[in-house]
Short mmCIF file of C-alpha atoms in Angstrom, two decimals:
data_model
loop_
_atom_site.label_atom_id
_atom_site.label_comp_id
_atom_site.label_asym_id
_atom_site.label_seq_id
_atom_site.Cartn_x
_atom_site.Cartn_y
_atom_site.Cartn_z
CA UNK A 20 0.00 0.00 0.00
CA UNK A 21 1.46 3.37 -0.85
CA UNK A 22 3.06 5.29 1.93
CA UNK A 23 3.74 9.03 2.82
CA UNK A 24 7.51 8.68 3.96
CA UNK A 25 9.46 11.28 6.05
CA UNK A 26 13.16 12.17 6.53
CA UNK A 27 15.05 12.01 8.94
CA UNK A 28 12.69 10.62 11.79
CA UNK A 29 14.54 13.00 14.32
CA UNK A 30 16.75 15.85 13.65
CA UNK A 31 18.24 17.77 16.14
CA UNK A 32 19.91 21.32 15.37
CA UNK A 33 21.08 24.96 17.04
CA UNK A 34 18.74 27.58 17.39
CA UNK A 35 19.86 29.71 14.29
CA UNK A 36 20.33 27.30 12.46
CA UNK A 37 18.32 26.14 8.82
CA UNK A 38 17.18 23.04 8.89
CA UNK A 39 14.87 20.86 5.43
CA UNK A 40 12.47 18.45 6.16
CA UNK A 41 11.81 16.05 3.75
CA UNK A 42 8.95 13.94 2.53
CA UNK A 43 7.61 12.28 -0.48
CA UNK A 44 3.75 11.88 -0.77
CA UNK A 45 1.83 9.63 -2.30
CA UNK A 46 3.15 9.53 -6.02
CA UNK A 47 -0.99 10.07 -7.60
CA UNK A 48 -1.24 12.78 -5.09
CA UNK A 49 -1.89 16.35 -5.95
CA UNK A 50 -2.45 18.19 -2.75
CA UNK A 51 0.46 18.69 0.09
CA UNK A 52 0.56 19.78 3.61
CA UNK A 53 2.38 20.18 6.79
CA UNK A 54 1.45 20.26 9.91
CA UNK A 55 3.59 20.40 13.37
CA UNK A 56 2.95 18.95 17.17
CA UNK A 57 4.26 20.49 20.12
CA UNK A 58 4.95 18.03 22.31
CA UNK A 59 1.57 17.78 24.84
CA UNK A 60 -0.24 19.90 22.53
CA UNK A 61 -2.67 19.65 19.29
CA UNK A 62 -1.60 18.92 15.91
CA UNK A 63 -1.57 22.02 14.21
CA UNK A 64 -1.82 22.99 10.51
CA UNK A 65 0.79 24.85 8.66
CA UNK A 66 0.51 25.03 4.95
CA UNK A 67 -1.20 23.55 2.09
CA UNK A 68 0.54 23.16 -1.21
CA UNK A 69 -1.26 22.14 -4.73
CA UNK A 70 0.30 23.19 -8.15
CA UNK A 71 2.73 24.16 -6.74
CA UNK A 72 1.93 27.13 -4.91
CA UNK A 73 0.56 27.39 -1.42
CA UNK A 74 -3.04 27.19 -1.12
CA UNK A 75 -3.52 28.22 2.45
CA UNK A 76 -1.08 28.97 5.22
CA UNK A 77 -2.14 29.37 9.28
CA UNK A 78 -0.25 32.42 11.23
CA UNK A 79 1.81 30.03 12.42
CA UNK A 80 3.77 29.87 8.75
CA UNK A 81 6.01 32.95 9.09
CA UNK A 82 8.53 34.28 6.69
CA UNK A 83 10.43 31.59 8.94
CA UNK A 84 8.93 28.97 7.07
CA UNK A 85 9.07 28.26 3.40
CA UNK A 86 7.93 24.68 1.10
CA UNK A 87 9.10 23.54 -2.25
CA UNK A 88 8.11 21.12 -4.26
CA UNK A 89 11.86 20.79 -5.92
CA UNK A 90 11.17 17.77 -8.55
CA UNK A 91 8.44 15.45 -9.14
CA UNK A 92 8.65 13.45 -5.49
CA UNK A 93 9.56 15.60 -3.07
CA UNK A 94 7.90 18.02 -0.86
CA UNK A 95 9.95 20.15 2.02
CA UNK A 96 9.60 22.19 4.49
CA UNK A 97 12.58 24.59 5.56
CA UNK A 98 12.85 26.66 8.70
CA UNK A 99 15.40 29.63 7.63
CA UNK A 100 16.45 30.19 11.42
CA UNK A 101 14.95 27.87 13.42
CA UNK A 102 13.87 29.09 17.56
CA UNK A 103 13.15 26.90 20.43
CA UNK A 104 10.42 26.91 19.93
CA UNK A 105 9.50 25.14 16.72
CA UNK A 106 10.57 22.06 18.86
CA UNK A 107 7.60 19.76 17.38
CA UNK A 108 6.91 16.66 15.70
CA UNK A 109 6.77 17.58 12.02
CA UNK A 110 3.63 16.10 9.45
CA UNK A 111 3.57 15.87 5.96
CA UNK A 112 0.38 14.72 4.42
CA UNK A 113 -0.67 14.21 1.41
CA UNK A 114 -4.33 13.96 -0.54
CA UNK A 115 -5.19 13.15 -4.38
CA UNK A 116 -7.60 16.12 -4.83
CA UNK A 117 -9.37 18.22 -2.88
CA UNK A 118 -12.73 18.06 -1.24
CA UNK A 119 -14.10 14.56 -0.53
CA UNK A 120 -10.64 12.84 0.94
CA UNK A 121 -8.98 11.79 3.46
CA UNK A 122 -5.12 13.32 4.07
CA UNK A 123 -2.44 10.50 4.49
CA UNK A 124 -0.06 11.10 7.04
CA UNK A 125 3.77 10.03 7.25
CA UNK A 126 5.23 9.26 10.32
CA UNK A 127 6.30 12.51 11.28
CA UNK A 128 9.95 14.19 11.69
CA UNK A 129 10.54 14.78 15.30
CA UNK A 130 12.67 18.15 15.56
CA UNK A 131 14.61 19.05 18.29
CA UNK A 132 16.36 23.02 18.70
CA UNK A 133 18.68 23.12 21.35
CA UNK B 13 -13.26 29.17 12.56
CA UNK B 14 -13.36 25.62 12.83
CA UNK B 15 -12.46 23.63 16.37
CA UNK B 16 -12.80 20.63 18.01
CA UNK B 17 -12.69 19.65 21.73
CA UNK B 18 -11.89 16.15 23.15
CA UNK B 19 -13.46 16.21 26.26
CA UNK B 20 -11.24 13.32 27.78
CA UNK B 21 -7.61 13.23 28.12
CA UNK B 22 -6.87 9.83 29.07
CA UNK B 23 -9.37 7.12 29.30
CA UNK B 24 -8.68 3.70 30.67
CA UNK B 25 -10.71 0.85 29.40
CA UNK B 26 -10.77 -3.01 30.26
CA UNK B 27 -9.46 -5.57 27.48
CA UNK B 28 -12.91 -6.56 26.02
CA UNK B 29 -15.19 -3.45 27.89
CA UNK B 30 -16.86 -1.37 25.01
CA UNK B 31 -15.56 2.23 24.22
CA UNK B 32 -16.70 5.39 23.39
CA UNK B 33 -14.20 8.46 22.39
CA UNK B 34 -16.02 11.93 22.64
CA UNK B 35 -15.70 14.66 19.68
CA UNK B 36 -17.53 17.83 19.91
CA UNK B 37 -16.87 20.27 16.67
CA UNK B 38 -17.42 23.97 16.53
CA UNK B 39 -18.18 24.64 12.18
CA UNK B 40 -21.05 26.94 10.45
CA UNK B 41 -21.41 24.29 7.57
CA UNK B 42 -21.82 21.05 7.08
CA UNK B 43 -18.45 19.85 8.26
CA UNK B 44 -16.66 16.59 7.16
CA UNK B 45 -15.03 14.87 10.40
CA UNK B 46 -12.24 11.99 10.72
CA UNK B 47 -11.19 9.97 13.56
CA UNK B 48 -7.06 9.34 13.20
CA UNK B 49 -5.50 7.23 15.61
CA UNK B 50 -1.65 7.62 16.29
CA UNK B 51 0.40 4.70 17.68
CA UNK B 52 3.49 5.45 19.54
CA UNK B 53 6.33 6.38 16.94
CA UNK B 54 4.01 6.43 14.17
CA UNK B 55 2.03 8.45 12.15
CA UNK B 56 -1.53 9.62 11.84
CA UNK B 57 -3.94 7.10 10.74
CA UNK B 58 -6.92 7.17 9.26
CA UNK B 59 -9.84 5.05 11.38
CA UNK B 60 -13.10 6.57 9.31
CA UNK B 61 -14.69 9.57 7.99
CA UNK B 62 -17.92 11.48 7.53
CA UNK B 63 -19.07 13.58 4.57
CA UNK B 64 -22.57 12.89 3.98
CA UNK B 65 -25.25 10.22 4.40
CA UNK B 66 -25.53 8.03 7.02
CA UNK B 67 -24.79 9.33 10.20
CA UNK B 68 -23.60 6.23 11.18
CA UNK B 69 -19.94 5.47 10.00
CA UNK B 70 -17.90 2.36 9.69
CA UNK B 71 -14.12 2.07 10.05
CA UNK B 72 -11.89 0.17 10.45
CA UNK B 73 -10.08 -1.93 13.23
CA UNK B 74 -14.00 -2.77 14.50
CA UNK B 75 -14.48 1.08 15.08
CA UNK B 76 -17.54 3.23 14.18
CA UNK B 77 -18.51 6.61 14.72
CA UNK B 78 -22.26 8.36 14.64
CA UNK B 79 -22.41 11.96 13.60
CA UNK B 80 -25.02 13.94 15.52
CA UNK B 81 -25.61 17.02 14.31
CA UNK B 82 -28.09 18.67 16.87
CA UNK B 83 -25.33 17.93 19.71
CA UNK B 84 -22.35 18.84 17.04
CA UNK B 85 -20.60 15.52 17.91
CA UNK B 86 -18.95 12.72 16.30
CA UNK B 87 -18.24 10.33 18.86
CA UNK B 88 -16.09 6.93 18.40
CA UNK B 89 -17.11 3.74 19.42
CA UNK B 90 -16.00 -0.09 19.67
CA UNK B 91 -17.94 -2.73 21.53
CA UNK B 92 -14.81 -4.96 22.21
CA UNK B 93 -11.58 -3.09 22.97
CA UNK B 94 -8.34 -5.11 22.11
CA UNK B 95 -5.19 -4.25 23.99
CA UNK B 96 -3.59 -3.42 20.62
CA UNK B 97 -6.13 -0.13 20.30
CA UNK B 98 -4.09 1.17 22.56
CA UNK B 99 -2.73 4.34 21.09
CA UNK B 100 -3.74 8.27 20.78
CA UNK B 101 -7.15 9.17 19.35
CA UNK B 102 -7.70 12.59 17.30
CA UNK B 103 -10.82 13.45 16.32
CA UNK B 104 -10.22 16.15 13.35
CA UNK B 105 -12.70 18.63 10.96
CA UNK B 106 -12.26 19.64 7.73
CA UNK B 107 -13.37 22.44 6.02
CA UNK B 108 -13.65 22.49 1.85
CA UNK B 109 -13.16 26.15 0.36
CA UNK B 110 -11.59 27.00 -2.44
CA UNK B 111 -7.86 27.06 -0.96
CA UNK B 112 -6.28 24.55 0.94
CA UNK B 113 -8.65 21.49 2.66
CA UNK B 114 -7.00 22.15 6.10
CA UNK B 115 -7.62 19.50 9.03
CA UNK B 116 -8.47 21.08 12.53
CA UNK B 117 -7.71 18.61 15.13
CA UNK B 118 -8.72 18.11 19.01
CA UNK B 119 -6.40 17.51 21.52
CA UNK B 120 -6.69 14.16 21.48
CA UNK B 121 -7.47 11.01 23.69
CA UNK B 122 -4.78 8.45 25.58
CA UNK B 123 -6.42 5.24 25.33
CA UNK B 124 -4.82 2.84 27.95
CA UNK B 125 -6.16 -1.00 28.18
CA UNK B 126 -6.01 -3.02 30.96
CA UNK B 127 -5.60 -7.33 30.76
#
């Protein structure tokens, strides 16, 4: 069965530093997304990608944040200059078209910023 | 704006004892609601989902769901819990529009099971 994948499962980095998250959706799928978990707290949405462009973004997605779609399997997320606080297990999900569907999940990228 | 409360942190059910997971959703239209459940180290799966129709969803893993609208809830239910449903419950609403199909999720629900 066809699998949202995620790498690395945990990536730990320096406050200032960049850091990419990776994933490759569902290879049929049109629609992308991210979404983030602070540890004890609700998963959040971040972003929505689909021809490549972002659909819709929550406040959370600051000029901090930016996705690219840079060939034909991968989808990324990169935080420019990442704060303690983006701490958070990491989603990528992915959906073949909008409106009636379900959003498969990978397993998540658990991000530490020390 | 869409949310979603999960009433119940942690619940703690007997191998075998039925189970119900509580949803309550906060959405002006007709919403369309999932239940994912999240095993430890894994990701978000989906359980079921509701867009139209019966009110009365099936899932899978033995799990069902009725969506009430009157009392805006979408509770999750299993007569005969196995100690392998043990895992974290979301309950999550999503919205079409013309832009993005985001999911708003609850807090979620621990499910422990006793032998």
């Amino acid at each position: 069965e066809p699998e949202v994948t995620q790498t690395p499962s945990h990536q730990v980095t320096q406050m200032g530093q960049e850091v990419i998250l990776r994933c490759v959706p569902i290879s049929n799928h049109l629609y992308f997304y991210w979404y983030r978990q602070i540890l004890g707290q609700k998963v959040e949405f971040l972003v929505s990608f689909y021809n490549n462009e972002i659909s819709e973004k929550s406040e959370i997605f600051d000029d901090q944040f930016s996705v690219e779609r840079p060939d034909g399997s991968n989808f990324t997320l990169k935080i420019r200059s990442t704060k303690l606080e983006d701490s958070a297990m990491y989603f990528c999900a992915s959906s073949p078209r909008l409106g009636y569907n379900e959003q498969f999940f990978g397993p998540g990228t658990r991000l530490t910023v020390l | 704006a869409q949310s979603v409360t999960q009433p119940d942190i942690h619940i703690t059910v007997s191998e075998g004892a039925s189970l119900e997971l509580r949803c309550n959703y906060s959405y002006g239209a007709t919403p369309y609601l999932f239940w994912y459940v999240q095993s430890p180290g894994q990701g978000l799966q989906l359980l079921l989902k509701y867009f139209s129709g019966d009110t009365l969803v099936q899932g899978i893993k033995g799990f069902e769901a009725e969506f009430k609208r009157s009392q805006s809830s979408f509770n999750l239910r299993k007569p005969s819990v196995h100690w392998s449903d043990a895992a974290e419950y979301f309950c999550a609403v999503g919205a079409q529009n013309n832009a993005g199909n985001m999911l708003t999720f609850g807090g979620g629900t621990r499910l422990m099971v006793k032998p």
